[in-house]
Amino acid sequence: MPTVRRLSRFPSWPRPFDPDAELDWSDPTFSRRLLAEHLDQGHDGASRRLPLVDQHVRRLAQLLPPVPARVLDAGCGPGLYAVRLAGLGHRVDGVDVGPAVIRHARRAARAAGVSGLTHFEVGDVRSMPVSPRYNAVILIYYVLENQTARRQAAALRRLAGCLLPGGRLIAEFRLRPDQLPGRLSAWEVVDASLLGRRRQLLLSDSTYDRARHTFVLREVAVFADGSVAVQQTTSRLFDFDELPGLFAKAGMRIVETFDGWTRHPGGSLCDSVVVVAEPDRLPPVSRRRAASRQPG
Ligand SMILES: C[S@@+](CC[C@H](N)C(=O)[O-])C[C@H]1O[C@@H](n2cnc3c(N)ncnc32)[C@H](O)[C@@H]1O
């Protein structure tokens, strides 16, 4: 559909996960532009800046099973964490829907001399084969949040099925965005954005619906030749109290939660939490009962 017509069909208040507008994360052009954002050391947008990644990897090393563990980095992006974990001696598989970030991850592994310990593949956590092969699965930087609640739960179930007995899942969840509930609209002139790498007028409109845990960002770029590009991304954030029920439904039990990457316990006032969970050894019937007793 021509972009301007698509734009004219946008509702004044965004529809979360609008199929007419929502970004396709597997799109090769978008993935190439996103790769540049992942690697940009001027912000922590798509991936964190490298000094922060190094800090997180030191913390992850304490949470992961001992070296050499088999680790699945789900939504690995350009492999910043995976390559470092392989450098510590873990065997790491990375999966991401973006083709450009996977190509970069392979190059980075070669450059770091760890290609023998890593394997990177384009894939979707919602449909990847379930086979119990890993001592740990990691989900770093809110990988599941661009999916509906139902799909988030299904993806967690799938990832739980990839764990060997005694394995653990370590996942980072965002509980709220940087914005207060309501709407924030802005415009600026920039040289590049995810909508194109040329000078543009960039209009952004973000809405945070706290009751529904959704944050929708709509962006419109107007280029010098008059062409227009639009995109929408919906993030379905998490409620701290829903996490035990979500993990129970996935056949897992939360062992610990932390306030972001700190060692302090997580709670509903945190902006983000790191959750460590293990497969639940309860028989399925007791597990279903436990899940139905959990909030969310
Ligand atoms: C915020 S980035 C974090 C990347 C990486 N974990 C890091 O911290 O550097 C989220 C990543 O999740 C990937 N992603 C989103 N949905 C996915 C899905 N359904 N399956 C696999 N990867 C997905 C995106 O392509 C993106 O690379």
mmCIF file of C-alpha atoms and ligand atoms in Angstrom:
data_model
loop_
_atom_site.group_PDB
_atom_site.id
_atom_site.type_symbol
_atom_site.label_atom_id
_atom_site.label_comp_id
_atom_site.label_asym_id
_atom_site.label_seq_id
_atom_site.Cartn_x
_atom_site.Cartn_y
_atom_site.Cartn_z
ATOM 1 C CA MET A 1 0.000 0.000 0.000
ATOM 2 C CA PRO A 2 1.471 3.465 -0.884
ATOM 3 C CA THR A 3 2.895 5.007 2.272
ATOM 4 C CA VAL A 4 0.828 8.193 2.223
ATOM 5 C CA ARG A 5 -2.415 6.230 1.872
ATOM 6 C CA ARG A 6 -1.256 3.983 4.685
ATOM 7 C CA LEU A 7 -0.552 7.073 6.765
ATOM 8 C CA SER A 8 -4.014 8.507 6.076
ATOM 9 C CA ARG A 9 -5.525 5.288 7.439
ATOM 10 C CA PHE A 10 -3.709 5.570 10.737
ATOM 11 C CA PRO A 11 -6.186 5.945 13.593
ATOM 12 C CA SER A 12 -5.697 9.090 15.697
ATOM 13 C CA TRP A 13 -4.968 6.934 18.746
ATOM 14 C CA PRO A 14 -2.760 3.968 17.808
ATOM 15 C CA ARG A 15 -4.008 0.406 17.798
ATOM 16 C CA PRO A 16 -1.432 -1.840 19.504
ATOM 17 C CA PHE A 17 -0.118 -4.535 17.148
ATOM 18 C CA ASP A 18 -2.015 -2.981 14.222
ATOM 19 C CA PRO A 19 -1.372 -5.417 11.331
ATOM 20 C CA ASP A 20 -1.562 -2.516 8.813
ATOM 21 C CA ALA A 21 1.166 -0.557 10.561
ATOM 22 C CA GLU A 22 3.324 -2.797 12.730
ATOM 23 C CA LEU A 23 6.979 -3.140 11.806
ATOM 24 C CA ASP A 24 8.277 -6.421 10.390
ATOM 25 C CA TRP A 25 11.442 -7.101 12.397
ATOM 26 C CA SER A 26 12.643 -9.680 9.869
ATOM 27 C CA ASP A 27 12.636 -7.196 6.965
ATOM 28 C CA PRO A 28 16.221 -7.166 5.514
ATOM 29 C CA THR A 29 16.318 -3.387 4.905
ATOM 30 C CA PHE A 30 15.096 -2.646 8.398
ATOM 31 C CA SER A 31 17.549 -5.195 9.829
ATOM 32 C CA ARG A 32 20.458 -3.398 8.066
ATOM 33 C CA ARG A 33 19.411 -0.045 9.499
ATOM 34 C CA LEU A 34 18.819 -1.575 12.915
ATOM 35 C CA LEU A 35 22.312 -3.094 12.852
ATOM 36 C CA ALA A 36 23.767 0.427 12.565
ATOM 37 C CA GLU A 37 21.741 1.416 15.656
ATOM 38 C CA HIS A 38 22.870 -1.712 17.558
ATOM 39 C CA LEU A 39 26.505 -0.769 16.954
ATOM 40 C CA ASP A 40 26.149 3.007 17.463
ATOM 41 C CA GLN A 41 28.180 3.922 20.548
ATOM 42 C CA GLY A 42 26.271 7.199 20.955
ATOM 43 C CA HIS A 43 23.195 5.608 22.569
ATOM 44 C CA ASP A 44 21.842 2.445 24.172
ATOM 45 C CA GLY A 45 18.986 2.120 21.651
ATOM 46 C CA ALA A 46 18.905 -1.318 20.031
ATOM 47 C CA SER A 47 21.833 -2.794 21.998
ATOM 48 C CA ARG A 48 23.659 -1.310 24.952
ATOM 49 C CA ARG A 49 26.993 0.460 24.514
ATOM 50 C CA LEU A 50 29.975 -1.879 24.841
ATOM 51 C CA PRO A 51 31.149 -0.886 28.370
ATOM 52 C CA LEU A 52 27.639 -1.704 29.637
ATOM 53 C CA VAL A 53 27.557 -4.988 27.699
ATOM 54 C CA ASP A 54 30.887 -5.909 29.355
ATOM 55 C CA GLN A 55 29.404 -5.197 32.800
ATOM 56 C CA HIS A 56 26.309 -7.281 32.023
ATOM 57 C CA VAL A 57 28.402 -10.172 30.769
ATOM 58 C CA ARG A 58 30.368 -10.192 34.050
ATOM 59 C CA ARG A 59 27.050 -10.377 35.912
ATOM 60 C CA LEU A 60 25.630 -12.997 33.520
ATOM 61 C CA ALA A 61 28.706 -15.156 34.100
ATOM 62 C CA GLN A 62 27.678 -15.340 37.784
ATOM 63 C CA LEU A 63 24.099 -16.304 36.938
ATOM 64 C CA LEU A 64 24.906 -18.882 34.250
ATOM 65 C CA PRO A 65 25.806 -22.520 34.931
ATOM 66 C CA PRO A 66 29.571 -23.182 35.091
ATOM 67 C CA VAL A 67 31.745 -23.070 31.954
ATOM 68 C CA PRO A 68 31.395 -24.764 29.528
ATOM 69 C CA ALA A 69 27.593 -24.448 29.389
ATOM 70 C CA ARG A 70 25.507 -24.750 26.246
ATOM 71 C CA VAL A 71 23.725 -21.410 25.973
ATOM 72 C CA LEU A 72 20.952 -20.254 23.640
ATOM 73 C CA ASP A 73 20.947 -16.463 23.163
ATOM 74 C CA ALA A 74 17.392 -15.886 21.908
ATOM 75 C CA GLY A 75 17.045 -12.549 20.076
ATOM 76 C CA CYS A 76 20.853 -12.261 20.067
ATOM 77 C CA GLY A 77 20.978 -9.160 17.824
ATOM 78 C CA PRO A 78 24.568 -8.605 16.574
ATOM 79 C CA GLY A 79 25.932 -11.156 19.068
ATOM 80 C CA LEU A 80 27.504 -8.704 21.520
ATOM 81 C CA TYR A 81 26.660 -10.912 24.510
ATOM 82 C CA ALA A 82 27.008 -14.256 22.707
ATOM 83 C CA VAL A 83 30.538 -13.584 21.438
ATOM 84 C CA ARG A 84 31.681 -12.437 24.884
ATOM 85 C CA LEU A 85 30.151 -15.483 26.575
ATOM 86 C CA ALA A 86 31.921 -17.722 24.058
ATOM 87 C CA GLY A 87 35.120 -15.850 24.951
ATOM 88 C CA LEU A 88 34.592 -17.118 28.511
ATOM 89 C CA GLY A 89 34.391 -20.697 27.226
ATOM 90 C CA HIS A 90 30.618 -21.241 26.846
ATOM 91 C CA ARG A 91 29.212 -22.777 23.659
ATOM 92 C CA VAL A 92 26.638 -20.282 22.434
ATOM 93 C CA ASP A 93 23.950 -20.508 19.764
ATOM 94 C CA GLY A 94 22.366 -17.210 18.754
ATOM 95 C CA VAL A 95 19.007 -16.823 17.027
ATOM 96 C CA ASP A 96 17.490 -13.605 15.733
ATOM 97 C CA VAL A 97 14.861 -12.667 13.124
ATOM 98 C CA GLY A 98 17.118 -9.995 11.630
ATOM 99 C CA PRO A 99 19.378 -11.272 8.805
ATOM 100 C CA ALA A 100 21.861 -8.359 9.007
ATOM 101 C CA VAL A 101 22.479 -8.760 12.741
ATOM 102 C CA ILE A 102 23.114 -12.500 12.278
ATOM 103 C CA ARG A 103 25.668 -11.804 9.523
ATOM 104 C CA HIS A 104 27.369 -9.331 11.838
ATOM 105 C CA ALA A 105 27.380 -11.809 14.752
ATOM 106 C CA ARG A 106 29.139 -14.420 12.601
ATOM 107 C CA ARG A 107 31.777 -11.868 11.539
ATOM 108 C CA ALA A 108 32.267 -10.747 15.142
ATOM 109 C CA ALA A 109 32.716 -14.360 16.311
ATOM 110 C CA ARG A 110 35.350 -14.945 13.622
ATOM 111 C CA ALA A 111 37.152 -11.729 14.560
ATOM 112 C CA ALA A 112 37.159 -12.768 18.242
ATOM 113 C CA GLY A 113 38.423 -16.263 17.399
ATOM 114 C CA VAL A 114 35.355 -18.003 18.836
ATOM 115 C CA SER A 115 33.536 -19.197 15.685
ATOM 116 C CA GLY A 116 34.139 -22.799 16.842
ATOM 117 C CA LEU A 117 32.160 -22.089 20.024
ATOM 118 C CA THR A 118 29.283 -20.200 18.403
ATOM 119 C CA HIS A 119 26.527 -20.795 15.902
ATOM 120 C CA PHE A 120 24.291 -17.978 14.644
ATOM 121 C CA GLU A 121 21.113 -18.516 12.692
ATOM 122 C CA VAL A 122 18.209 -16.432 11.420
ATOM 123 C CA GLY A 123 15.149 -17.715 13.272
ATOM 124 C CA ASP A 124 12.055 -16.716 15.155
ATOM 125 C CA VAL A 125 11.710 -17.618 18.832
ATOM 126 C CA ARG A 126 7.988 -18.110 18.190
ATOM 127 C CA SER A 127 8.543 -20.969 15.760
ATOM 128 C CA MET A 128 11.999 -22.380 16.466
ATOM 129 C CA PRO A 129 12.182 -26.143 17.018
ATOM 130 C CA VAL A 130 11.812 -27.232 20.622
ATOM 131 C CA SER A 131 14.509 -29.641 21.682
ATOM 132 C CA PRO A 132 16.106 -29.815 25.120
ATOM 133 C CA ARG A 133 19.710 -29.005 24.242
ATOM 134 C CA TYR A 134 20.731 -26.105 26.443
ATOM 135 C CA ASN A 135 21.962 -25.573 29.988
ATOM 136 C CA ALA A 136 20.803 -21.972 29.742
ATOM 137 C CA VAL A 137 18.605 -19.753 27.592
ATOM 138 C CA ILE A 138 19.119 -16.000 27.768
ATOM 139 C CA LEU A 139 16.771 -13.226 26.614
ATOM 140 C CA ILE A 140 18.600 -9.932 26.819
ATOM 141 C CA TYR A 141 17.105 -6.448 26.403
ATOM 142 C CA TYR A 142 13.376 -7.040 26.242
ATOM 143 C CA VAL A 143 13.380 -9.480 23.330
ATOM 144 C CA LEU A 144 9.797 -10.696 23.852
ATOM 145 C CA GLU A 145 8.132 -7.341 24.233
ATOM 146 C CA ASN A 146 7.167 -6.778 20.583
ATOM 147 C CA GLN A 147 4.638 -9.593 20.813
ATOM 148 C CA THR A 148 1.140 -9.901 22.201
ATOM 149 C CA ALA A 149 0.755 -11.371 25.703
ATOM 150 C CA ARG A 150 -0.430 -14.668 24.245
ATOM 151 C CA ARG A 151 2.596 -14.932 21.957
ATOM 152 C CA GLN A 152 4.956 -13.949 24.753
ATOM 153 C CA ALA A 153 3.623 -16.860 26.837
ATOM 154 C CA ALA A 154 3.886 -19.258 23.874
ATOM 155 C CA ALA A 155 7.485 -18.175 23.178
ATOM 156 C CA LEU A 156 8.448 -18.687 26.828
ATOM 157 C CA ARG A 157 6.939 -22.195 26.751
ATOM 158 C CA ARG A 158 8.958 -22.976 23.628
ATOM 159 C CA LEU A 159 12.176 -21.647 25.164
ATOM 160 C CA ALA A 160 11.530 -23.611 28.379
ATOM 161 C CA GLY A 161 11.326 -26.723 26.196
ATOM 162 C CA CYS A 162 14.864 -26.015 24.939
ATOM 163 C CA LEU A 163 16.340 -26.444 28.440
ATOM 164 C CA LEU A 164 18.052 -29.607 29.596
ATOM 165 C CA PRO A 165 17.121 -30.878 33.077
ATOM 166 C CA GLY A 166 18.779 -28.578 35.608
ATOM 167 C CA GLY A 167 19.016 -25.759 33.024
ATOM 168 C CA ARG A 168 17.961 -22.166 33.643
ATOM 169 C CA LEU A 169 16.424 -19.305 31.731
ATOM 170 C CA ILE A 170 17.695 -15.782 32.371
ATOM 171 C CA ALA A 171 15.451 -13.084 30.945
ATOM 172 C CA GLU A 172 15.297 -9.331 31.116
ATOM 173 C CA PHE A 173 11.821 -7.771 31.212
ATOM 174 C CA ARG A 174 10.823 -4.122 31.069
ATOM 175 C CA LEU A 175 8.070 -3.118 33.479
ATOM 176 C CA ARG A 176 7.625 0.483 32.258
ATOM 177 C CA PRO A 177 9.002 2.756 29.541
ATOM 178 C CA ASP A 178 10.884 6.034 30.112
ATOM 179 C CA GLN A 179 7.646 7.904 29.493
ATOM 180 C CA LEU A 180 4.753 8.697 31.836
ATOM 181 C CA PRO A 181 1.337 7.231 30.965
ATOM 182 C CA GLY A 182 -0.356 9.146 28.121
ATOM 183 C CA ARG A 183 0.914 10.568 24.867
ATOM 184 C CA LEU A 184 4.107 12.333 23.843
ATOM 185 C CA SER A 185 4.465 13.758 20.334
ATOM 186 C CA ALA A 186 7.552 15.457 18.954
ATOM 187 C CA TRP A 187 9.370 16.380 15.762
ATOM 188 C CA GLU A 188 12.990 16.958 14.888
ATOM 189 C CA VAL A 189 15.238 17.238 11.828
ATOM 190 C CA VAL A 190 17.791 14.411 11.753
ATOM 191 C CA ASP A 191 20.372 13.055 9.302
ATOM 192 C CA ALA A 192 19.285 9.431 9.716
ATOM 193 C CA SER A 193 16.811 7.265 11.576
ATOM 194 C CA LEU A 194 15.493 3.717 11.380
ATOM 195 C CA LEU A 195 13.231 4.964 8.590
ATOM 196 C CA GLY A 196 16.091 5.958 6.304
ATOM 197 C CA ARG A 197 19.692 7.055 6.332
ATOM 198 C CA ARG A 198 19.217 10.530 4.809
ATOM 199 C CA ARG A 199 18.200 13.925 6.151
ATOM 200 C CA GLN A 200 14.571 13.974 7.171
ATOM 201 C CA LEU A 201 11.863 15.594 9.243
ATOM 202 C CA LEU A 202 11.095 12.936 11.837
ATOM 203 C CA LEU A 203 7.745 13.041 13.605
ATOM 204 C CA SER A 204 7.187 10.744 16.552
ATOM 205 C CA ASP A 205 4.107 9.925 18.547
ATOM 206 C CA SER A 206 4.359 7.596 21.536
ATOM 207 C CA THR A 207 1.548 6.445 23.768
ATOM 208 C CA TYR A 208 1.869 4.484 26.982
ATOM 209 C CA ASP A 209 -1.279 2.737 28.208
ATOM 210 C CA ARG A 210 -0.378 1.659 31.712
ATOM 211 C CA ALA A 211 -3.554 -0.375 32.267
ATOM 212 C CA ARG A 212 -2.867 -2.522 29.192
ATOM 213 C CA HIS A 213 0.937 -2.503 29.613
ATOM 214 C CA THR A 214 1.372 -1.319 26.043
ATOM 215 C CA PHE A 215 3.712 1.308 24.665
ATOM 216 C CA VAL A 216 3.242 2.218 21.012
ATOM 217 C CA LEU A 217 5.738 4.309 19.070
ATOM 218 C CA ARG A 218 4.683 5.661 15.676
ATOM 219 C CA GLU A 219 7.239 7.462 13.537
ATOM 220 C CA VAL A 220 6.861 9.310 10.263
ATOM 221 C CA ALA A 221 9.847 10.504 8.234
ATOM 222 C CA VAL A 222 9.428 13.148 5.528
ATOM 223 C CA PHE A 223 12.428 13.301 3.161
ATOM 224 C CA ALA A 224 13.695 16.213 1.046
ATOM 225 C CA ASP A 225 12.185 14.703 -2.149
ATOM 226 C CA GLY A 226 8.757 14.644 -0.494
ATOM 227 C CA SER A 227 8.675 10.891 0.050
ATOM 228 C CA VAL A 228 7.344 9.617 3.337
ATOM 229 C CA ALA A 229 8.074 6.535 5.416
ATOM 230 C CA VAL A 230 6.103 5.319 8.430
ATOM 231 C CA GLN A 231 6.465 2.645 11.054
ATOM 232 C CA GLN A 232 4.823 1.536 14.257
ATOM 233 C CA THR A 233 6.274 -0.627 17.000
ATOM 234 C CA THR A 234 4.219 -1.914 19.891
ATOM 235 C CA SER A 235 5.837 -3.050 23.114
ATOM 236 C CA ARG A 236 3.791 -5.158 25.480
ATOM 237 C CA LEU A 237 5.475 -4.583 28.832
ATOM 238 C CA PHE A 238 5.240 -6.858 31.851
ATOM 239 C CA ASP A 239 3.623 -6.533 35.228
ATOM 240 C CA PHE A 240 5.890 -7.791 38.001
ATOM 241 C CA ASP A 241 3.011 -9.685 39.610
ATOM 242 C CA GLU A 242 2.147 -11.539 36.399
ATOM 243 C CA LEU A 243 5.634 -13.043 36.053
ATOM 244 C CA PRO A 244 5.220 -16.067 38.405
ATOM 245 C CA GLY A 245 2.008 -17.099 36.593
ATOM 246 C CA LEU A 246 3.582 -16.549 33.180
ATOM 247 C CA PHE A 247 6.544 -18.761 34.058
ATOM 248 C CA ALA A 248 4.334 -21.399 35.715
ATOM 249 C CA LYS A 249 2.312 -21.654 32.495
ATOM 250 C CA ALA A 250 5.587 -22.150 30.612
ATOM 251 C CA GLY A 251 6.464 -25.035 32.969
ATOM 252 C CA MET A 252 9.017 -22.996 34.905
ATOM 253 C CA ARG A 253 9.500 -21.652 38.394
ATOM 254 C CA ILE A 254 11.125 -18.307 39.174
ATOM 255 C CA VAL A 255 14.186 -18.807 41.354
ATOM 256 C CA GLU A 256 15.286 -15.176 41.723
ATOM 257 C CA THR A 257 14.454 -11.743 40.367
ATOM 258 C CA PHE A 258 16.768 -8.736 40.357
ATOM 259 C CA ASP A 259 16.280 -4.998 39.951
ATOM 260 C CA GLY A 260 17.720 -4.725 36.439
ATOM 261 C CA TRP A 261 21.353 -5.822 36.352
ATOM 262 C CA THR A 262 21.921 -5.096 40.043
ATOM 263 C CA ARG A 263 22.123 -7.697 42.812
ATOM 264 C CA HIS A 264 19.096 -6.153 44.565
ATOM 265 C CA PRO A 265 15.830 -8.135 44.529
ATOM 266 C CA GLY A 266 13.326 -7.213 41.815
ATOM 267 C CA GLY A 267 9.913 -5.729 42.655
ATOM 268 C CA SER A 268 6.960 -3.963 41.110
ATOM 269 C CA LEU A 269 8.642 -0.545 41.509
ATOM 270 C CA CYS A 270 11.608 -1.513 39.316
ATOM 271 C CA ASP A 271 11.816 -0.203 35.756
ATOM 272 C CA SER A 272 13.111 -3.570 34.564
ATOM 273 C CA VAL A 273 13.909 -6.927 36.107
ATOM 274 C CA VAL A 274 16.243 -9.811 35.381
ATOM 275 C CA VAL A 275 14.482 -13.097 36.106
ATOM 276 C CA VAL A 276 16.208 -16.427 36.707
ATOM 277 C CA ALA A 277 13.868 -19.389 36.239
ATOM 278 C CA GLU A 278 14.218 -23.156 36.149
ATOM 279 C CA PRO A 279 12.040 -25.926 34.717
ATOM 280 C CA ASP A 280 9.406 -26.869 37.259
ATOM 281 C CA ARG A 281 9.744 -30.413 38.453
ATOM 282 C CA LEU A 282 6.123 -30.521 39.659
ATOM 283 C CA PRO A 283 3.956 -33.058 37.800
ATOM 284 C CA PRO A 284 1.819 -31.321 35.108
ATOM 285 C CA VAL A 285 -1.438 -31.442 37.132
ATOM 286 C CA SER A 286 0.065 -29.750 40.221
ATOM 287 C CA ARG A 287 1.790 -27.254 37.899
ATOM 288 C CA ARG A 288 -1.554 -26.336 36.289
ATOM 289 C CA ARG A 289 -3.028 -25.848 39.759
ATOM 290 C CA ALA A 290 -0.064 -23.650 40.758
ATOM 291 C CA ALA A 291 -0.412 -21.577 37.568
ATOM 292 C CA SER A 292 -4.137 -21.029 38.143
ATOM 293 C CA ARG A 293 -3.392 -19.785 41.672
ATOM 294 C CA GLN A 294 -0.907 -17.182 40.386
ATOM 295 C CA PRO A 295 -2.051 -13.632 39.545
ATOM 296 C CA GLY A 296 -2.095 -12.635 35.846
HETATM 297 C C1 LIG B 1 16.554 -4.821 21.768
HETATM 298 S S1 LIG B 1 17.278 -5.985 20.684
HETATM 299 C C2 LIG B 1 18.421 -6.841 21.764
HETATM 300 C C3 LIG B 1 19.475 -7.611 21.017
HETATM 301 C C4 LIG B 1 20.509 -8.339 21.905
HETATM 302 N N1 LIG B 1 19.875 -9.285 22.791
HETATM 303 C C5 LIG B 1 21.322 -7.340 22.678
HETATM 304 O O1 LIG B 1 20.975 -7.045 23.827
HETATM 305 O O2 LIG B 1 22.309 -6.828 22.114
HETATM 306 C C6 LIG B 1 15.977 -7.180 20.474
HETATM 307 C C7 LIG B 1 16.318 -8.222 19.434
HETATM 308 O O3 LIG B 1 15.284 -9.188 19.419
HETATM 309 C C8 LIG B 1 15.098 -9.593 18.082
HETATM 310 N N2 LIG B 1 13.772 -10.193 17.971
HETATM 311 C C9 LIG B 1 12.576 -9.565 18.081
HETATM 312 N N3 LIG B 1 11.582 -10.455 17.917
HETATM 313 C C10 LIG B 1 12.160 -11.675 17.705
HETATM 314 C C11 LIG B 1 11.653 -12.981 17.472
HETATM 315 N N4 LIG B 1 10.339 -13.194 17.418
HETATM 316 N N5 LIG B 1 12.527 -13.997 17.297
HETATM 317 C C12 LIG B 1 13.876 -13.773 17.316
HETATM 318 N N6 LIG B 1 14.403 -12.543 17.536
HETATM 319 C C13 LIG B 1 13.564 -11.506 17.739
HETATM 320 C C14 LIG B 1 15.263 -8.318 17.270
HETATM 321 O O4 LIG B 1 15.552 -8.580 15.913
HETATM 322 C C15 LIG B 1 16.417 -7.666 18.016
HETATM 323 O O5 LIG B 1 17.663 -8.020 17.477
#
